[in-house]
C-alpha cells in the first residue's frame, strides 16, 4: 500500500534552506530505522511505502528539520495501521445501456505496486468485506440515488428512455470511517423508446 | 462455522474514537501483546471459534476492568466496547455449549502467548497496550469471519 509521510515546514523558516530527515519504527521492534530515501531532503514528504509494505504491521514515523547547524527535535506521528487505515481507491466502472436499463460492471481496485514487476493483487483479496457505494444521477429529473452493492455487476431497470445518467462509485470497507475516493463520473444515455416511434408513423 | 458471523462494527466505531488517546499512553513501542495473532491466521473454523472465545474473555476479564484508571473519554469508549464484547460473547457461547468450539494445541498456544505477553508488563501498562492493539483483534476477526463467507 502507498504510505506517504507529509509535514509542514517549521514556522518562520519558509523560504530558508531547511532540510529534513525521516525515521520510522515498526511497532514491536527494537529501534527506529532510517528512511534511506529521506535523509537531508528538501521536500516536505517522504514515501515510506517500501518500508511499510507489510500492511498487517503497525508503524510510527518521525521527522526533524535541519537548518545550517541547528537541528529541531523530532516530531512523531501517532501509530499508523495500514490494514485499518489505508484509503481504498475506487473500482473500475464499465457502463452499458439499452432503452430502459443501465448495466454497471465493477472491478475491485488493485493493490498499489511499488514496481511493475510486482504481481497483481486485488483489494478484494485483502478486504473480503469490500463493498461499493454506487451513485446514480438522472440528468432529466436532476435527482441522485445511492445504492450499496457487494456484487461486481448490477443492472438498473425501469429507467427513463433517452435520458442521460451519470454514475460514480466509491469503495467501502465496513468499520472505522476512511476517506473516500470516488471514481471518475461517467455519463451514458439510455436509448430512445422505439415503440413510441413506431406508433407515431 | 460457528458462530457464522461476528458484527464488529460497534467495536470499530468506539475504538476509532479512543484509539489515538489510548495509543499515546502506550510508551513501550518495542513490546506487543497481540502481535502473534497475524501469524495464527491459518486456522480451522473450529480453532477460530476457540480463539475468538478466549480473546473475548481475555479482554473482558483482564483488560476492560482497568478503565477506571483512564480518562473519562477513554473510559466511556471502553465501556461501550466492553458492552459490545459481552454481546459477542453471547454470540459465541452457544457454539461452546454445542461442542463446536474446541481448542486445538495451536489455538491454545496462541492465546497462552498473548496472556504471557500481558503478564510481562505492569498491569496498567499491559491494559493500555492491549486496548491500543484492539485494531489487531478487529482485523483478525474481519479476516477470519469474512474470508469464507465471501468466497463460499
mmCIF file of C-alpha atoms in Angstrom:
data_model
loop_
_atom_site.group_PDB
_atom_site.id
_atom_site.type_symbol
_atom_site.label_atom_id
_atom_site.label_comp_id
_atom_site.label_asym_id
_atom_site.label_seq_id
_atom_site.Cartn_x
_atom_site.Cartn_y
_atom_site.Cartn_z
ATOM 1 C CA UNK A 1 0.000 0.000 0.000
ATOM 2 C CA UNK A 2 1.152 3.504 -0.704
ATOM 3 C CA UNK A 3 2.072 5.239 2.543
ATOM 4 C CA UNK A 4 3.469 8.767 2.397
ATOM 5 C CA UNK A 5 4.536 10.812 5.423
ATOM 6 C CA UNK A 6 3.865 14.525 4.982
ATOM 7 C CA UNK A 7 4.661 17.547 7.192
ATOM 8 C CA UNK A 8 4.636 21.337 7.201
ATOM 9 C CA UNK A 9 7.834 23.395 7.245
ATOM 10 C CA UNK A 10 8.729 24.953 10.621
ATOM 11 C CA UNK A 11 7.104 28.307 11.188
ATOM 12 C CA UNK A 12 9.255 31.311 10.396
ATOM 13 C CA UNK A 13 11.641 29.373 8.154
ATOM 14 C CA UNK A 14 9.637 29.329 4.939
ATOM 15 C CA UNK A 15 11.972 30.057 2.052
ATOM 16 C CA UNK A 16 15.067 29.192 4.056
ATOM 17 C CA UNK A 17 17.292 26.277 3.077
ATOM 18 C CA UNK A 18 15.781 23.805 5.524
ATOM 19 C CA UNK A 19 16.374 20.083 5.077
ATOM 20 C CA UNK A 20 14.637 17.151 6.746
ATOM 21 C CA UNK A 21 15.488 13.671 7.913
ATOM 22 C CA UNK A 22 12.921 10.921 8.456
ATOM 23 C CA UNK A 23 12.936 7.736 10.509
ATOM 24 C CA UNK A 24 10.282 5.079 11.041
ATOM 25 C CA UNK A 25 9.505 2.468 13.699
ATOM 26 C CA UNK A 26 7.815 -0.912 13.311
ATOM 27 C CA UNK A 27 5.627 -1.380 16.372
ATOM 28 C CA UNK A 28 7.000 -4.223 18.491
ATOM 29 C CA UNK A 29 10.516 -3.998 17.034
ATOM 30 C CA UNK A 30 13.518 -2.645 18.869
ATOM 31 C CA UNK A 31 14.614 0.635 17.332
ATOM 32 C CA UNK A 32 13.958 3.471 14.934
ATOM 33 C CA UNK A 33 15.151 2.870 11.381
ATOM 34 C CA UNK A 34 16.491 5.297 8.789
ATOM 35 C CA UNK A 35 14.289 6.070 5.802
ATOM 36 C CA UNK A 36 17.131 5.724 3.320
ATOM 37 C CA UNK A 37 15.468 7.858 0.634
ATOM 38 C CA UNK A 38 14.694 10.667 3.075
ATOM 39 C CA UNK A 39 17.939 11.801 4.602
ATOM 40 C CA UNK A 40 18.533 15.577 4.444
ATOM 41 C CA UNK A 41 15.847 16.141 1.827
ATOM 42 C CA UNK A 42 14.319 19.492 0.910
ATOM 43 C CA UNK A 43 10.793 18.288 0.133
ATOM 44 C CA UNK A 44 8.166 18.039 2.865
ATOM 45 C CA UNK A 45 7.058 14.461 2.218
ATOM 46 C CA UNK A 46 8.626 11.008 2.309
ATOM 47 C CA UNK A 47 7.285 7.912 0.576
ATOM 48 C CA UNK A 48 7.522 5.124 3.165
ATOM 49 C CA UNK A 49 5.607 2.578 1.082
ATOM 50 C CA UNK A 50 8.583 0.234 0.753
ATOM 51 C CA UNK A 51 9.367 0.401 4.454
ATOM 52 C CA UNK A 52 5.736 -0.121 5.486
ATOM 53 C CA UNK A 53 4.724 -2.709 2.892
ATOM 54 C CA UNK A 54 3.503 -5.264 5.462
ATOM 55 C CA UNK A 55 0.030 -3.868 5.971
ATOM 56 C CA UNK A 56 -0.548 -6.126 8.988
ATOM 57 C CA UNK A 57 2.126 -4.351 10.986
ATOM 58 C CA UNK A 58 1.729 -1.006 12.756
ATOM 59 C CA UNK A 59 4.150 1.895 12.338
ATOM 60 C CA UNK A 60 5.320 5.265 13.616
ATOM 61 C CA UNK A 61 7.147 7.916 11.632
ATOM 62 C CA UNK A 62 9.158 10.896 12.799
ATOM 63 C CA UNK A 63 10.870 13.850 11.100
ATOM 64 C CA UNK A 64 13.285 16.557 12.178
ATOM 65 C CA UNK A 65 14.353 19.806 10.474
ATOM 66 C CA UNK A 66 17.938 20.884 9.957
ATOM 67 C CA UNK A 67 18.891 24.481 9.202
ATOM 68 C CA UNK A 68 22.571 25.411 8.996
ATOM 69 C CA UNK A 69 23.955 23.917 12.221
ATOM 70 C CA UNK A 70 20.610 23.881 14.000
ATOM 71 C CA UNK A 71 18.608 20.726 14.429
ATOM 72 C CA UNK A 72 14.993 20.566 15.617
ATOM 73 C CA UNK A 73 13.537 17.986 17.961
ATOM 74 C CA UNK A 74 11.858 15.004 16.333
ATOM 75 C CA UNK A 75 8.159 15.294 15.582
ATOM 76 C CA UNK A 76 6.485 11.912 15.832
ATOM 77 C CA UNK A 77 3.302 10.589 14.240
ATOM 78 C CA UNK A 78 0.653 8.620 16.060
ATOM 79 C CA UNK A 79 0.593 4.860 15.492
ATOM 80 C CA UNK A 80 -0.442 4.019 11.916
ATOM 81 C CA UNK A 81 -2.085 0.694 10.992
ATOM 82 C CA UNK A 82 -2.322 0.351 7.186
ATOM 83 C CA UNK A 83 -4.808 -2.546 7.271
ATOM 84 C CA UNK A 84 -7.413 -0.468 9.155
ATOM 85 C CA UNK A 85 -6.491 2.991 7.899
ATOM 86 C CA UNK A 86 -5.398 2.878 4.275
ATOM 87 C CA UNK A 87 -7.530 4.843 1.817
ATOM 88 C CA UNK A 88 -9.086 2.464 -0.717
ATOM 89 C CA UNK A 89 -9.209 3.616 -4.302
ATOM 90 C CA UNK A 90 -12.325 3.413 -6.494
ATOM 91 C CA UNK A 91 -13.222 0.349 -8.596
ATOM 92 C CA UNK A 92 -13.002 0.370 -12.377
ATOM 93 C CA UNK A 93 -16.506 1.067 -13.738
ATOM 94 C CA UNK A 94 -17.947 -0.102 -17.097
ATOM 95 C CA UNK A 95 -21.388 1.089 -18.218
ATOM 96 C CA UNK A 96 -23.751 -0.093 -20.964
ATOM 97 C CA UNK A 97 -27.394 0.711 -21.614
ATOM 98 C CA UNK A 98 -30.462 -0.177 -23.616
ATOM 99 C CA UNK A 99 -33.778 1.669 -23.671
ATOM 100 C CA UNK A 100 -34.794 1.323 -20.049
ATOM 101 C CA UNK A 101 -31.868 -0.180 -18.195
ATOM 102 C CA UNK A 102 -28.297 0.571 -17.259
ATOM 103 C CA UNK A 103 -25.755 -2.189 -16.677
ATOM 104 C CA UNK A 104 -22.826 -1.419 -14.361
ATOM 105 C CA UNK A 105 -19.796 -3.720 -14.088
ATOM 106 C CA UNK A 106 -17.318 -3.050 -11.271
ATOM 107 C CA UNK A 107 -13.740 -4.311 -10.941
ATOM 108 C CA UNK A 108 -12.200 -4.089 -7.495
ATOM 109 C CA UNK A 109 -9.255 -1.694 -7.192
ATOM 110 C CA UNK A 110 -5.795 -3.114 -7.405
ATOM 111 C CA UNK A 111 -3.326 -3.021 -4.532
ATOM 112 C CA UNK A 112 -0.688 -0.353 -5.105
ATOM 113 C CA UNK A 113 2.505 -1.809 -6.564
ATOM 114 C CA UNK A 114 5.978 -0.478 -5.853
ATOM 115 C CA UNK A 115 7.180 -1.698 -9.227
ATOM 116 C CA UNK A 116 5.591 -3.167 -12.327
ATOM 117 C CA UNK A 117 7.285 -6.482 -11.627
ATOM 118 C CA UNK A 118 5.127 -6.959 -8.545
ATOM 119 C CA UNK A 119 2.194 -9.302 -9.113
ATOM 120 C CA UNK A 120 -1.403 -8.123 -9.342
ATOM 121 C CA UNK A 121 -3.273 -8.227 -6.009
ATOM 122 C CA UNK A 122 -6.918 -7.224 -5.842
ATOM 123 C CA UNK A 123 -8.039 -5.257 -2.793
ATOM 124 C CA UNK A 124 -10.915 -7.758 -2.652
ATOM 125 C CA UNK A 125 -8.391 -10.370 -1.539
ATOM 126 C CA UNK A 126 -7.172 -8.151 1.284
ATOM 127 C CA UNK A 127 -10.635 -6.912 2.261
ATOM 128 C CA UNK A 128 -13.171 -9.710 1.707
ATOM 129 C CA UNK A 129 -15.914 -7.379 3.009
ATOM 130 C CA UNK A 130 -15.207 -4.769 0.299
ATOM 131 C CA UNK A 131 -18.457 -3.137 -0.812
ATOM 132 C CA UNK A 132 -19.351 -0.246 -3.112
ATOM 133 C CA UNK A 133 -21.459 2.878 -2.892
ATOM 134 C CA UNK A 134 -22.962 3.411 -6.357
ATOM 135 C CA UNK A 135 -24.241 6.943 -7.004
ATOM 136 C CA UNK A 136 -26.587 7.386 -9.998
ATOM 137 C CA UNK A 137 -27.677 10.820 -11.213
ATOM 138 C CA UNK A 138 -30.638 11.340 -13.577
ATOM 139 C CA UNK A 139 -29.846 14.470 -15.593
ATOM 140 C CA UNK A 140 -33.501 14.918 -16.652
ATOM 141 C CA UNK A 141 -35.020 14.778 -13.175
ATOM 142 C CA UNK A 142 -31.870 16.218 -11.571
ATOM 143 C CA UNK A 143 -32.109 13.545 -8.882
ATOM 144 C CA UNK A 144 -29.421 11.235 -7.469
ATOM 145 C CA UNK A 145 -29.807 7.923 -5.659
ATOM 146 C CA UNK A 146 -27.279 5.799 -3.820
ATOM 147 C CA UNK A 147 -27.073 2.053 -3.762
ATOM 148 C CA UNK A 148 -24.843 -0.203 -1.628
ATOM 149 C CA UNK A 149 -23.517 -3.113 -3.597
ATOM 150 C CA UNK A 150 -21.445 -6.191 -2.800
ATOM 151 C CA UNK A 151 -21.686 -7.740 -6.240
ATOM 152 C CA UNK A 152 -19.498 -6.737 -9.134
ATOM 153 C CA UNK A 153 -22.295 -6.246 -11.624
ATOM 154 C CA UNK A 154 -25.714 -4.709 -11.308
ATOM 155 C CA UNK A 155 -28.493 -3.782 -13.685
ATOM 156 C CA UNK A 156 -30.709 -0.780 -13.010
ATOM 157 C CA UNK A 157 -34.067 -1.369 -14.710
ATOM 158 C CA UNK A 158 -37.186 0.742 -15.276
ATOM 159 C CA UNK A 159 -35.152 3.810 -16.240
ATOM 160 C CA UNK A 160 -36.400 6.611 -18.469
ATOM 161 C CA UNK A 161 -35.604 6.170 -22.174
ATOM 162 C CA UNK A 162 -33.465 8.766 -23.956
ATOM 163 C CA UNK A 163 -32.129 10.099 -20.655
ATOM 164 C CA UNK A 164 -28.601 10.920 -19.540
ATOM 165 C CA UNK A 165 -27.468 9.060 -16.430
ATOM 166 C CA UNK A 166 -24.180 9.798 -14.631
ATOM 167 C CA UNK A 167 -22.529 7.266 -12.327
ATOM 168 C CA UNK A 168 -19.655 7.321 -9.877
ATOM 169 C CA UNK A 169 -18.671 4.597 -7.439
ATOM 170 C CA UNK A 170 -16.741 4.529 -4.169
ATOM 171 C CA UNK A 171 -15.132 1.535 -2.475
ATOM 172 C CA UNK A 172 -16.294 0.859 1.066
ATOM 173 C CA UNK A 173 -14.946 -1.365 3.853
ATOM 174 C CA UNK A 174 -17.257 -1.668 6.872
ATOM 175 C CA UNK A 175 -15.812 -0.313 10.110
ATOM 176 C CA UNK A 176 -13.864 2.784 11.004
ATOM 177 C CA UNK A 177 -14.575 5.603 8.563
ATOM 178 C CA UNK A 178 -11.941 6.079 5.881
ATOM 179 C CA UNK A 179 -11.539 8.899 3.451
ATOM 180 C CA UNK A 180 -13.465 8.007 0.298
ATOM 181 C CA UNK A 181 -12.072 8.295 -3.222
ATOM 182 C CA UNK A 182 -14.910 8.164 -5.769
ATOM 183 C CA UNK A 183 -14.348 7.023 -9.341
ATOM 184 C CA UNK A 184 -14.436 9.488 -12.200
ATOM 185 C CA UNK A 185 -18.018 10.440 -13.079
ATOM 186 C CA UNK A 186 -19.166 8.566 -16.194
ATOM 187 C CA UNK A 187 -22.303 9.542 -18.120
ATOM 188 C CA UNK A 188 -24.288 7.472 -20.612
ATOM 189 C CA UNK A 189 -27.686 7.908 -22.211
ATOM 190 C CA UNK A 190 -30.466 5.324 -22.401
ATOM 191 C CA UNK A 191 -31.694 4.644 -25.917
ATOM 192 C CA UNK A 192 -34.791 6.192 -27.477
ATOM 193 C CA UNK A 193 -38.006 4.204 -26.937
ATOM 194 C CA UNK A 194 -38.571 2.716 -30.435
ATOM 195 C CA UNK A 195 -42.111 1.547 -29.631
ATOM 196 C CA UNK A 196 -43.137 5.197 -29.420
ATOM 197 C CA UNK A 197 -41.547 5.924 -32.769
ATOM 198 C CA UNK A 198 -43.492 3.065 -34.432
ATOM 199 C CA UNK A 199 -46.800 4.382 -33.087
ATOM 200 C CA UNK A 200 -46.089 7.882 -34.374
ATOM 201 C CA UNK A 201 -45.630 6.686 -38.007
ATOM 202 C CA UNK B 1 -18.759 -22.428 11.013
ATOM 203 C CA UNK B 2 -19.929 -21.406 14.489
ATOM 204 C CA UNK B 3 -20.563 -18.555 15.052
ATOM 205 C CA UNK B 4 -21.366 -17.806 11.444
ATOM 206 C CA UNK B 5 -20.533 -14.132 11.723
ATOM 207 C CA UNK B 6 -19.278 -11.504 14.163
ATOM 208 C CA UNK B 7 -20.540 -7.938 13.940
ATOM 209 C CA UNK B 8 -17.510 -5.854 14.914
ATOM 210 C CA UNK B 9 -18.818 -2.534 13.602
ATOM 211 C CA UNK B 10 -19.863 -1.144 17.025
ATOM 212 C CA UNK B 11 -16.415 -2.072 18.368
ATOM 213 C CA UNK B 12 -14.701 -0.481 15.356
ATOM 214 C CA UNK B 13 -16.617 2.767 15.778
ATOM 215 C CA UNK B 14 -15.893 3.039 19.522
ATOM 216 C CA UNK B 15 -12.246 2.055 19.088
ATOM 217 C CA UNK B 16 -11.807 4.660 16.357
ATOM 218 C CA UNK B 17 -12.872 7.354 18.828
ATOM 219 C CA UNK B 18 -10.381 6.438 21.556
ATOM 220 C CA UNK B 19 -7.550 4.820 19.571
ATOM 221 C CA UNK B 20 -5.167 7.775 19.369
ATOM 222 C CA UNK B 21 -5.753 8.788 23.007
ATOM 223 C CA UNK B 22 -5.080 5.217 24.193
ATOM 224 C CA UNK B 23 -2.037 4.601 21.988
ATOM 225 C CA UNK B 24 -0.397 7.872 23.097
ATOM 226 C CA UNK B 25 -0.435 6.474 26.637
ATOM 227 C CA UNK B 26 1.353 3.326 25.476
ATOM 228 C CA UNK B 27 5.000 4.312 25.741
ATOM 229 C CA UNK B 28 6.514 0.854 25.178
ATOM 230 C CA UNK B 29 6.636 0.777 21.349
ATOM 231 C CA UNK B 30 9.036 -2.139 21.305
ATOM 232 C CA UNK B 31 6.655 -4.549 23.024
ATOM 233 C CA UNK B 32 3.409 -6.031 21.693
ATOM 234 C CA UNK B 33 0.764 -8.305 23.181
ATOM 235 C CA UNK B 34 -1.324 -9.455 20.222
ATOM 236 C CA UNK B 35 1.467 -9.381 17.637
ATOM 237 C CA UNK B 36 1.435 -13.141 17.051
ATOM 238 C CA UNK B 37 -2.232 -13.011 16.050
ATOM 239 C CA UNK B 38 -1.216 -12.280 12.442
ATOM 240 C CA UNK B 39 0.790 -15.485 12.228
ATOM 241 C CA UNK B 40 -2.058 -17.625 13.565
ATOM 242 C CA UNK B 41 -4.456 -16.730 10.784
ATOM 243 C CA UNK B 42 -4.375 -20.122 9.041
ATOM 244 C CA UNK B 43 -6.737 -21.921 11.426
ATOM 245 C CA UNK B 44 -9.607 -24.336 11.060
ATOM 246 C CA UNK B 45 -13.075 -22.849 11.629
ATOM 247 C CA UNK B 46 -13.201 -24.686 14.968
ATOM 248 C CA UNK B 47 -9.930 -23.104 16.055
ATOM 249 C CA UNK B 48 -11.230 -19.705 15.029
ATOM 250 C CA UNK B 49 -14.158 -20.147 17.399
ATOM 251 C CA UNK B 50 -11.854 -21.127 20.258
ATOM 252 C CA UNK B 51 -9.504 -18.195 19.616
ATOM 253 C CA UNK B 52 -12.438 -15.809 19.419
ATOM 254 C CA UNK B 53 -13.898 -17.045 22.681
ATOM 255 C CA UNK B 54 -10.573 -16.870 24.509
ATOM 256 C CA UNK B 55 -9.699 -13.399 23.168
ATOM 257 C CA UNK B 56 -13.110 -12.012 24.098
ATOM 258 C CA UNK B 57 -12.574 -13.468 27.575
ATOM 259 C CA UNK B 58 -9.043 -12.024 27.736
ATOM 260 C CA UNK B 59 -10.330 -8.525 27.060
ATOM 261 C CA UNK B 60 -13.395 -8.746 29.305
ATOM 262 C CA UNK B 61 -11.613 -10.307 32.282
ATOM 263 C CA UNK B 62 -8.122 -8.824 32.087
ATOM 264 C CA UNK B 63 -8.272 -5.561 30.146
ATOM 265 C CA UNK B 64 -11.573 -3.708 30.359
ATOM 266 C CA UNK B 65 -11.747 -3.710 34.157
ATOM 267 C CA UNK B 66 -8.870 -1.200 34.291
ATOM 268 C CA UNK B 67 -10.918 1.507 32.610
ATOM 269 C CA UNK B 68 -11.481 3.417 35.894
ATOM 270 C CA UNK B 69 -7.794 4.435 35.804
ATOM 271 C CA UNK B 70 -8.211 6.062 32.397
ATOM 272 C CA UNK B 71 -9.541 9.449 31.327
ATOM 273 C CA UNK B 72 -13.318 9.882 31.185
ATOM 274 C CA UNK B 73 -13.241 9.989 27.376
ATOM 275 C CA UNK B 74 -11.311 6.728 27.133
ATOM 276 C CA UNK B 75 -13.278 5.129 29.946
ATOM 277 C CA UNK B 76 -16.568 5.800 28.181
ATOM 278 C CA UNK B 77 -15.239 4.344 24.961
ATOM 279 C CA UNK B 78 -14.004 1.260 26.803
ATOM 280 C CA UNK B 79 -17.420 0.813 28.441
ATOM 281 C CA UNK B 80 -19.069 0.841 25.047
ATOM 282 C CA UNK B 81 -16.567 -1.648 23.678
ATOM 283 C CA UNK B 82 -16.949 -3.822 26.768
ATOM 284 C CA UNK B 83 -20.721 -3.990 26.257
ATOM 285 C CA UNK B 84 -20.173 -4.975 22.626
ATOM 286 C CA UNK B 85 -17.792 -7.714 23.751
ATOM 287 C CA UNK B 86 -20.412 -9.087 26.163
ATOM 288 C CA UNK B 87 -22.839 -9.261 23.228
ATOM 289 C CA UNK B 88 -20.213 -11.044 21.143
ATOM 290 C CA UNK B 89 -19.589 -13.494 23.990
ATOM 291 C CA UNK B 90 -23.299 -14.360 23.964
ATOM 292 C CA UNK B 91 -22.945 -14.997 20.222
ATOM 293 C CA UNK B 92 -20.117 -17.467 20.802
ATOM 294 C CA UNK B 93 -21.474 -19.158 23.941
ATOM 295 C CA UNK B 94 -23.979 -21.486 22.131
ATOM 296 C CA UNK B 95 -21.112 -22.797 19.997
ATOM 297 C CA UNK B 96 -19.274 -23.882 23.123
ATOM 298 C CA UNK B 97 -22.410 -25.497 24.524
ATOM 299 C CA UNK B 98 -22.817 -27.480 21.290
ATOM 300 C CA UNK B 99 -19.145 -28.509 21.452
ATOM 301 C CA UNK B 100 -18.461 -26.591 18.253
ATOM 302 C CA UNK B 101 -15.708 -24.548 19.862
ATOM 303 C CA UNK B 102 -12.942 -26.965 20.842
ATOM 304 C CA UNK B 103 -9.385 -25.702 21.290
ATOM 305 C CA UNK B 104 -6.539 -27.254 19.365
ATOM 306 C CA UNK B 105 -2.987 -27.066 20.646
ATOM 307 C CA UNK B 106 -2.208 -24.292 18.162
ATOM 308 C CA UNK B 107 -5.114 -22.140 19.350
ATOM 309 C CA UNK B 108 -4.307 -22.829 22.997
ATOM 310 C CA UNK B 109 -0.651 -21.920 22.485
ATOM 311 C CA UNK B 110 -1.544 -18.746 20.622
ATOM 312 C CA UNK B 111 -3.805 -17.450 23.382
ATOM 313 C CA UNK B 112 -1.353 -18.571 26.064
ATOM 314 C CA UNK B 113 1.347 -16.469 24.326
ATOM 315 C CA UNK B 114 -0.965 -13.456 24.419
ATOM 316 C CA UNK B 115 -1.610 -13.901 28.134
ATOM 317 C CA UNK B 116 2.113 -14.396 28.775
ATOM 318 C CA UNK B 117 2.910 -11.209 26.859
ATOM 319 C CA UNK B 118 0.361 -9.442 29.056
ATOM 320 C CA UNK B 119 1.968 -10.785 32.225
ATOM 321 C CA UNK B 120 5.382 -9.414 31.216
ATOM 322 C CA UNK B 121 4.182 -5.856 31.800
ATOM 323 C CA UNK B 122 2.926 -3.951 34.825
ATOM 324 C CA UNK B 123 -0.824 -4.453 34.765
ATOM 325 C CA UNK B 124 -1.799 -0.858 33.970
ATOM 326 C CA UNK B 125 0.650 -0.692 31.048
ATOM 327 C CA UNK B 126 -0.497 -4.100 29.839
ATOM 328 C CA UNK B 127 -4.141 -2.990 29.860
ATOM 329 C CA UNK B 128 -3.361 0.212 27.933
ATOM 330 C CA UNK B 129 -1.261 -1.704 25.398
ATOM 331 C CA UNK B 130 -3.960 -4.340 24.886
ATOM 332 C CA UNK B 131 -6.553 -1.614 24.376
ATOM 333 C CA UNK B 132 -4.301 0.086 21.842
ATOM 334 C CA UNK B 133 -3.963 -3.195 19.975
ATOM 335 C CA UNK B 134 -7.712 -3.788 19.613
ATOM 336 C CA UNK B 135 -7.244 -2.958 15.937
ATOM 337 C CA UNK B 136 -5.239 -6.154 15.533
ATOM 338 C CA UNK B 137 -8.108 -8.192 17.016
ATOM 339 C CA UNK B 138 -10.638 -6.358 14.811
ATOM 340 C CA UNK B 139 -8.563 -7.082 11.700
ATOM 341 C CA UNK B 140 -8.189 -10.753 12.700
ATOM 342 C CA UNK B 141 -11.956 -11.134 13.152
ATOM 343 C CA UNK B 142 -12.568 -9.370 9.813
ATOM 344 C CA UNK B 143 -10.327 -11.781 8.011
ATOM 345 C CA UNK B 144 -11.401 -14.957 9.735
ATOM 346 C CA UNK B 145 -15.134 -14.368 9.686
ATOM 347 C CA UNK B 146 -15.443 -12.918 6.200
ATOM 348 C CA UNK B 147 -12.782 -14.835 4.318
ATOM 349 C CA UNK B 148 -15.001 -17.799 3.768
ATOM 350 C CA UNK B 149 -18.409 -16.232 3.671
ATOM 351 C CA UNK B 150 -17.347 -14.072 0.718
ATOM 352 C CA UNK B 151 -15.909 -16.954 -1.265
ATOM 353 C CA UNK B 152 -18.436 -19.640 -0.325
#
